[in-house]
Amino acid sequence: MPAITGTTRVFYILGDPVAQARTPEVYNPLFQRHGIDAVVVPLKLPAAALPGFLQHGMAAENVRGFWATIPHKSALAALLKPEDPVAAVAGAVNAVRRCENGRLEAALFDGIGFVKGLDHFGIAVRNRRVLVVGAGGGAHAVAAALAQRAPARLAVFNRSAERARSLVQRLQTLTGTAAEVAGSADPAGFDLVVNCTPLGLQPDDPLPFDPARVDAGAAVVDIIMSREPTPLLRACRARGLQAEPGYEMLVQQVPEFLRFFGFEDVAQALQGDLSELRALLQPK
């Protein structure tokens, strides 16, 4: 670890809890390897302390920004009113930067990480029929990013129809009438099906939809951030379908975070060769 001095740019990862966050394990080695005088420090910040932290904790000129995890993503969006359209639709942010004039700018990178993952896998969205299963926080970010890529149809299913309708109303600001509420989780008739539910985190979870109903030639992507395929993905692959895990979503966000925080050269270098990043993200 290099010496921390008065010139070191300080970043935080905010959460409560925050012990599980691997952000320092990823970015501090990147800063060191690329000769950047910066450090990421975890802060366990209770939800009630967030407004005061934004006002006072971010006033220090050498504090340049922070990553955010639970429970702060939605509260930050409400407080900072992000201009990023994906963050506005999702009602959440996971990064905040301090501008030279002290103004705080917020953005969300879950969605762009997801669609860049689709690019990595060679899965197209434009003019395709897309089904998003689930309407939680992750689904909001993913669906908003998909909406920006002009799908022919963007359907959302959720067990709570009201929650699905709420998300679709937000999506229609980006994609118009292409966004709609799906009557069921039936994947038939779609070119891309995205599991945005937590089903698959546990080995005995039921499947979020019937893999036998996925069209031949369609792709299935699960946003559960595991390197290993979930039972859903294994069932789809057994049929010869392209079925990809959510781990790539995590990988592809990193250059975007670096770019947002002003490290354009490092972001470009990593995007050209993600092997260094994949090694850092290997599970412990």
mmCIF file of N, CA, C and O in Angstrom, residues 242-277:
data_model
loop_
_atom_site.group_PDB
_atom_site.id
_atom_site.type_symbol
_atom_site.label_atom_id
_atom_site.label_comp_id
_atom_site.label_asym_id
_atom_site.label_seq_id
_atom_site.Cartn_x
_atom_site.Cartn_y
_atom_site.Cartn_z
ATOM 1 N N GLN A 242 -28.242 -19.938 -25.530
ATOM 2 C CA GLN A 242 -27.235 -19.070 -24.930
ATOM 3 C C GLN A 242 -27.782 -18.571 -23.600
ATOM 4 O O GLN A 242 -28.831 -17.934 -23.551
ATOM 5 N N ALA A 243 -27.081 -18.855 -22.519
ATOM 6 C CA ALA A 243 -27.543 -18.497 -21.182
ATOM 7 C C ALA A 243 -26.343 -18.029 -20.373
ATOM 8 O O ALA A 243 -25.407 -18.799 -20.148
ATOM 9 N N GLU A 244 -26.364 -16.765 -19.947
ATOM 10 C CA GLU A 244 -25.180 -16.147 -19.361
ATOM 11 C C GLU A 244 -25.442 -15.655 -17.940
ATOM 12 O O GLU A 244 -26.516 -15.132 -17.635
ATOM 13 N N PRO A 245 -24.441 -15.785 -17.042
ATOM 14 C CA PRO A 245 -24.590 -15.326 -15.652
ATOM 15 C C PRO A 245 -24.365 -13.831 -15.510
ATOM 16 O O PRO A 245 -23.867 -13.163 -16.421
ATOM 17 N N GLY A 246 -24.698 -13.293 -14.324
ATOM 18 C CA GLY A 246 -24.632 -11.863 -14.091
ATOM 19 C C GLY A 246 -23.260 -11.340 -13.709
ATOM 20 O O GLY A 246 -23.102 -10.139 -13.542
ATOM 21 N N TYR A 247 -22.281 -12.215 -13.600
ATOM 22 C CA TYR A 247 -20.954 -11.782 -13.156
ATOM 23 C C TYR A 247 -20.363 -10.707 -14.067
ATOM 24 O O TYR A 247 -19.698 -9.771 -13.598
ATOM 25 N N GLU A 248 -20.622 -10.826 -15.375
ATOM 26 C CA GLU A 248 -20.049 -9.864 -16.325
ATOM 27 C C GLU A 248 -20.545 -8.447 -16.057
ATOM 28 O O GLU A 248 -19.844 -7.469 -16.330
ATOM 29 N N MET A 249 -21.747 -8.339 -15.522
ATOM 30 C CA MET A 249 -22.313 -7.042 -15.169
ATOM 31 C C MET A 249 -21.413 -6.312 -14.175
ATOM 32 O O MET A 249 -21.213 -5.096 -14.248
ATOM 33 N N LEU A 250 -20.841 -7.074 -13.235
ATOM 34 C CA LEU A 250 -19.925 -6.514 -12.233
ATOM 35 C C LEU A 250 -18.616 -6.072 -12.885
ATOM 36 O O LEU A 250 -18.117 -4.972 -12.634
ATOM 37 N N VAL A 251 -18.070 -6.926 -13.735
ATOM 38 C CA VAL A 251 -16.800 -6.631 -14.396
ATOM 39 C C VAL A 251 -16.897 -5.358 -15.236
ATOM 40 O O VAL A 251 -16.037 -4.471 -15.160
ATOM 41 N N GLN A 252 -17.959 -5.266 -16.029
ATOM 42 C CA GLN A 252 -18.074 -4.183 -16.997
ATOM 43 C C GLN A 252 -18.361 -2.824 -16.368
ATOM 44 O O GLN A 252 -18.174 -1.788 -17.016
ATOM 45 N N GLN A 253 -18.780 -2.817 -15.107
ATOM 46 C CA GLN A 253 -19.018 -1.532 -14.440
ATOM 47 C C GLN A 253 -17.725 -0.816 -14.077
ATOM 48 O O GLN A 253 -17.693 0.421 -14.015
ATOM 49 N N VAL A 254 -16.668 -1.560 -13.836
ATOM 50 C CA VAL A 254 -15.467 -0.959 -13.244
ATOM 51 C C VAL A 254 -14.879 0.151 -14.112
ATOM 52 O O VAL A 254 -14.599 1.253 -13.608
ATOM 53 N N PRO A 255 -14.678 -0.054 -15.434
ATOM 54 C CA PRO A 255 -14.167 1.064 -16.224
ATOM 55 C C PRO A 255 -15.095 2.277 -16.205
ATOM 56 O O PRO A 255 -14.617 3.421 -16.278
ATOM 57 N N GLU A 256 -16.395 2.039 -16.103
ATOM 58 C CA GLU A 256 -17.338 3.155 -16.076
ATOM 59 C C GLU A 256 -17.218 3.955 -14.785
ATOM 60 O O GLU A 256 -17.291 5.187 -14.799
ATOM 61 N N PHE A 257 -17.046 3.283 -13.655
ATOM 62 C CA PHE A 257 -16.801 3.980 -12.400
ATOM 63 C C PHE A 257 -15.528 4.830 -12.501
ATOM 64 O O PHE A 257 -15.506 5.998 -12.096
ATOM 65 N N LEU A 258 -14.459 4.238 -13.021
ATOM 66 C CA LEU A 258 -13.191 4.960 -13.131
ATOM 67 C C LEU A 258 -13.325 6.187 -14.026
ATOM 68 O O LEU A 258 -12.801 7.262 -13.708
ATOM 69 N N ARG A 259 -14.035 6.043 -15.106
ATOM 70 C CA ARG A 259 -14.256 7.175 -16.018
ATOM 71 C C ARG A 259 -15.045 8.274 -15.297
ATOM 72 O O ARG A 259 -14.721 9.464 -15.409
ATOM 73 N N PHE A 260 -16.073 7.885 -14.578
ATOM 74 C CA PHE A 260 -16.914 8.837 -13.848
ATOM 75 C C PHE A 260 -16.087 9.626 -12.832
ATOM 76 O O PHE A 260 -16.300 10.830 -12.641
ATOM 77 N N PHE A 261 -15.137 8.960 -12.177
ATOM 78 C CA PHE A 261 -14.336 9.617 -11.152
ATOM 79 C C PHE A 261 -13.096 10.322 -11.722
ATOM 80 O O PHE A 261 -12.260 10.816 -10.959
ATOM 81 N N GLY A 262 -12.961 10.364 -13.043
ATOM 82 C CA GLY A 262 -11.902 11.152 -13.665
ATOM 83 C C GLY A 262 -10.665 10.397 -14.073
ATOM 84 O O GLY A 262 -9.677 11.009 -14.486
ATOM 85 N N PHE A 263 -10.694 9.073 -14.024
ATOM 86 C CA PHE A 263 -9.522 8.273 -14.372
ATOM 87 C C PHE A 263 -9.694 7.675 -15.773
ATOM 88 O O PHE A 263 -9.740 6.458 -15.970
ATOM 89 N N GLU A 264 -9.802 8.548 -16.764
ATOM 90 C CA GLU A 264 -10.115 8.131 -18.127
ATOM 91 C C GLU A 264 -9.045 7.208 -18.703
ATOM 92 O O GLU A 264 -9.373 6.211 -19.356
ATOM 93 N N ASP A 265 -7.776 7.517 -18.486
ATOM 94 C CA ASP A 265 -6.703 6.704 -19.079
ATOM 95 C C ASP A 265 -6.746 5.272 -18.544
ATOM 96 O O ASP A 265 -6.596 4.308 -19.310
ATOM 97 N N VAL A 266 -6.947 5.121 -17.245
ATOM 98 C CA VAL A 266 -7.015 3.781 -16.654
ATOM 99 C C VAL A 266 -8.261 3.056 -17.154
ATOM 100 O O VAL A 266 -8.219 1.856 -17.453
ATOM 101 N N ALA A 267 -9.361 3.781 -17.255
ATOM 102 C CA ALA A 267 -10.604 3.175 -17.746
ATOM 103 C C ALA A 267 -10.415 2.620 -19.157
ATOM 104 O O ALA A 267 -10.829 1.487 -19.460
ATOM 105 N N GLN A 268 -9.773 3.384 -20.021
ATOM 106 C CA GLN A 268 -9.539 2.936 -21.395
ATOM 107 C C GLN A 268 -8.614 1.726 -21.432
ATOM 108 O O GLN A 268 -8.839 0.773 -22.183
ATOM 109 N N ALA A 269 -7.569 1.767 -20.604
ATOM 110 C CA ALA A 269 -6.622 0.651 -20.580
ATOM 111 C C ALA A 269 -7.306 -0.632 -20.117
ATOM 112 O O ALA A 269 -7.108 -1.710 -20.702
ATOM 113 N N LEU A 270 -8.123 -0.529 -19.090
ATOM 114 C CA LEU A 270 -8.809 -1.717 -18.576
ATOM 115 C C LEU A 270 -9.841 -2.236 -19.569
ATOM 116 O O LEU A 270 -9.991 -3.450 -19.742
ATOM 117 N N GLN A 271 -10.568 -1.318 -20.217
ATOM 118 C CA GLN A 271 -11.595 -1.757 -21.158
ATOM 119 C C GLN A 271 -10.975 -2.505 -22.328
ATOM 120 O O GLN A 271 -11.562 -3.433 -22.871
ATOM 121 N N GLY A 272 -9.757 -2.120 -22.682
ATOM 122 C CA GLY A 272 -9.079 -2.813 -23.777
ATOM 123 C C GLY A 272 -8.603 -4.199 -23.394
ATOM 124 O O GLY A 272 -8.451 -5.072 -24.249
ATOM 125 N N ASP A 273 -8.349 -4.423 -22.118
ATOM 126 C CA ASP A 273 -7.905 -5.732 -21.635
ATOM 127 C C ASP A 273 -8.389 -5.895 -20.197
ATOM 128 O O ASP A 273 -7.814 -5.351 -19.263
ATOM 129 N N LEU A 274 -9.462 -6.659 -20.041
ATOM 130 C CA LEU A 274 -10.091 -6.813 -18.738
ATOM 131 C C LEU A 274 -9.483 -7.934 -17.896
ATOM 132 O O LEU A 274 -9.995 -8.238 -16.813
ATOM 133 N N SER A 275 -8.396 -8.535 -18.359
ATOM 134 C CA SER A 275 -7.827 -9.677 -17.635
ATOM 135 C C SER A 275 -7.323 -9.275 -16.251
ATOM 136 O O SER A 275 -7.475 -10.029 -15.276
ATOM 137 N N GLU A 276 -6.715 -8.090 -16.124
ATOM 138 C CA GLU A 276 -6.232 -7.624 -14.824
ATOM 139 C C GLU A 276 -7.403 -7.486 -13.854
ATOM 140 O O GLU A 276 -7.330 -7.887 -12.690
ATOM 141 N N LEU A 277 -8.490 -6.935 -14.357
ATOM 142 C CA LEU A 277 -9.672 -6.735 -13.529
ATOM 143 C C LEU A 277 -10.313 -8.068 -13.140
ATOM 144 O O LEU A 277 -10.717 -8.261 -11.990
#
